[in-house]
Amino acid sequence: MTVFVRILAARLDEGEEGFSTAELLGNAALGIAALVAIWGLLQLLGLDVIDMIRGQILGGDAGA
């Protein structure tokens, strides 16, 4: 049991030395994908809000 704890402690102490370019590129790609998804959702939500405001101002059924 103590050998396992020592090995685990040694691995945790190593830090980010083995962080490779492929991992960095993968993280960047995930970040960009998340930003694109959020941007698309906000764009759709913005159109719904604009339609609701337009409907309230004009008194029509555009917001319903």
PDB file of C-alpha atoms in Angstrom:
ATOM      1  CA  MET A   1       0.000   0.000   0.000  1.00  0.00           C
ATOM      2  CA  THR A   2       2.770   2.460   0.808  1.00  0.00           C
ATOM      3  CA  VAL A   3       4.451   1.735  -2.533  1.00  0.00           C
ATOM      4  CA  PHE A   4       1.223   2.679  -4.317  1.00  0.00           C
ATOM      5  CA  VAL A   5       0.965   5.925  -2.349  1.00  0.00           C
ATOM      6  CA  ARG A   6       4.589   6.798  -3.147  1.00  0.00           C
ATOM      7  CA  ILE A   7       4.092   6.133  -6.862  1.00  0.00           C
ATOM      8  CA  LEU A   8       0.881   8.191  -6.886  1.00  0.00           C
ATOM      9  CA  ALA A   9       2.589  11.050  -5.048  1.00  0.00           C
ATOM     10  CA  ALA A  10       5.487  10.974  -7.525  1.00  0.00           C
ATOM     11  CA  ARG A  11       3.091  11.166 -10.474  1.00  0.00           C
ATOM     12  CA  LEU A  12       1.171  14.049  -8.950  1.00  0.00           C
ATOM     13  CA  ASP A  13       4.425  15.878  -8.267  1.00  0.00           C
ATOM     14  CA  GLU A  14       5.536  15.691 -11.917  1.00  0.00           C
ATOM     15  CA  GLY A  15       3.241  18.515 -12.989  1.00  0.00           C
ATOM     16  CA  GLU A  16       2.654  19.513 -16.620  1.00  0.00           C
ATOM     17  CA  GLU A  17       6.067  18.573 -18.022  1.00  0.00           C
ATOM     18  CA  GLY A  18       4.606  16.075 -20.489  1.00  0.00           C
ATOM     19  CA  PHE A  19       1.992  18.425 -21.896  1.00  0.00           C
ATOM     20  CA  SER A  20       2.386  17.978 -25.639  1.00  0.00           C
ATOM     21  CA  THR A  21       1.510  20.097 -28.639  1.00  0.00           C
ATOM     22  CA  ALA A  22      -1.245  17.671 -29.609  1.00  0.00           C
ATOM     23  CA  GLU A  23      -2.948  18.152 -26.251  1.00  0.00           C
ATOM     24  CA  LEU A  24      -2.705  21.920 -26.602  1.00  0.00           C
ATOM     25  CA  LEU A  25      -4.194  21.791 -30.101  1.00  0.00           C
ATOM     26  CA  GLY A  26      -6.970  19.485 -28.889  1.00  0.00           C
ATOM     27  CA  ASN A  27      -7.845  21.858 -26.064  1.00  0.00           C
ATOM     28  CA  ALA A  28      -7.821  24.816 -28.449  1.00  0.00           C
ATOM     29  CA  ALA A  29     -10.122  22.978 -30.859  1.00  0.00           C
ATOM     30  CA  LEU A  30     -12.559  22.158 -28.042  1.00  0.00           C
ATOM     31  CA  GLY A  31     -12.523  25.779 -26.942  1.00  0.00           C
ATOM     32  CA  ILE A  32     -13.265  27.025 -30.450  1.00  0.00           C
ATOM     33  CA  ALA A  33     -16.076  24.479 -30.855  1.00  0.00           C
ATOM     34  CA  ALA A  34     -17.608  25.623 -27.567  1.00  0.00           C
ATOM     35  CA  LEU A  35     -17.398  29.281 -28.608  1.00  0.00           C
ATOM     36  CA  VAL A  36     -19.051  28.552 -31.967  1.00  0.00           C
ATOM     37  CA  ALA A  37     -21.874  26.634 -30.234  1.00  0.00           C
ATOM     38  CA  ILE A  38     -22.433  29.427 -27.698  1.00  0.00           C
ATOM     39  CA  TRP A  39     -22.376  32.056 -30.459  1.00  0.00           C
ATOM     40  CA  GLY A  40     -24.988  30.142 -32.455  1.00  0.00           C
ATOM     41  CA  LEU A  41     -27.270  29.744 -29.441  1.00  0.00           C
ATOM     42  CA  LEU A  42     -26.994  33.420 -28.551  1.00  0.00           C
ATOM     43  CA  GLN A  43     -27.713  34.390 -32.144  1.00  0.00           C
ATOM     44  CA  LEU A  44     -30.921  32.308 -32.154  1.00  0.00           C
ATOM     45  CA  LEU A  45     -31.939  33.664 -28.756  1.00  0.00           C
ATOM     46  CA  GLY A  46     -31.277  37.210 -29.951  1.00  0.00           C
ATOM     47  CA  LEU A  47     -33.604  36.719 -32.936  1.00  0.00           C
ATOM     48  CA  ASP A  48     -36.350  35.443 -30.625  1.00  0.00           C
ATOM     49  CA  VAL A  49     -35.950  38.443 -28.332  1.00  0.00           C
ATOM     50  CA  ILE A  50     -36.056  40.866 -31.263  1.00  0.00           C
ATOM     51  CA  ASP A  51     -39.237  39.215 -32.585  1.00  0.00           C
ATOM     52  CA  MET A  52     -40.827  39.430 -29.116  1.00  0.00           C
ATOM     53  CA  ILE A  53     -39.972  43.144 -28.763  1.00  0.00           C
ATOM     54  CA  ARG A  54     -41.169  43.858 -32.294  1.00  0.00           C
ATOM     55  CA  GLY A  55     -44.451  42.091 -31.546  1.00  0.00           C
ATOM     56  CA  GLN A  56     -44.971  44.065 -28.341  1.00  0.00           C
ATOM     57  CA  ILE A  57     -44.239  47.388 -30.031  1.00  0.00           C
ATOM     58  CA  LEU A  58     -46.386  46.739 -33.094  1.00  0.00           C
ATOM     59  CA  GLY A  59     -49.119  44.993 -31.111  1.00  0.00           C
ATOM     60  CA  GLY A  60     -49.149  41.969 -33.414  1.00  0.00           C
ATOM     61  CA  ASP A  61     -48.810  38.252 -32.805  1.00  0.00           C
ATOM     62  CA  ALA A  62     -45.108  38.137 -33.747  1.00  0.00           C
ATOM     63  CA  GLY A  63     -44.085  37.426 -30.149  1.00  0.00           C
ATOM     64  CA  ALA A  64     -46.565  34.603 -29.610  1.00  0.00           C
TER      65      ALA A  64
END
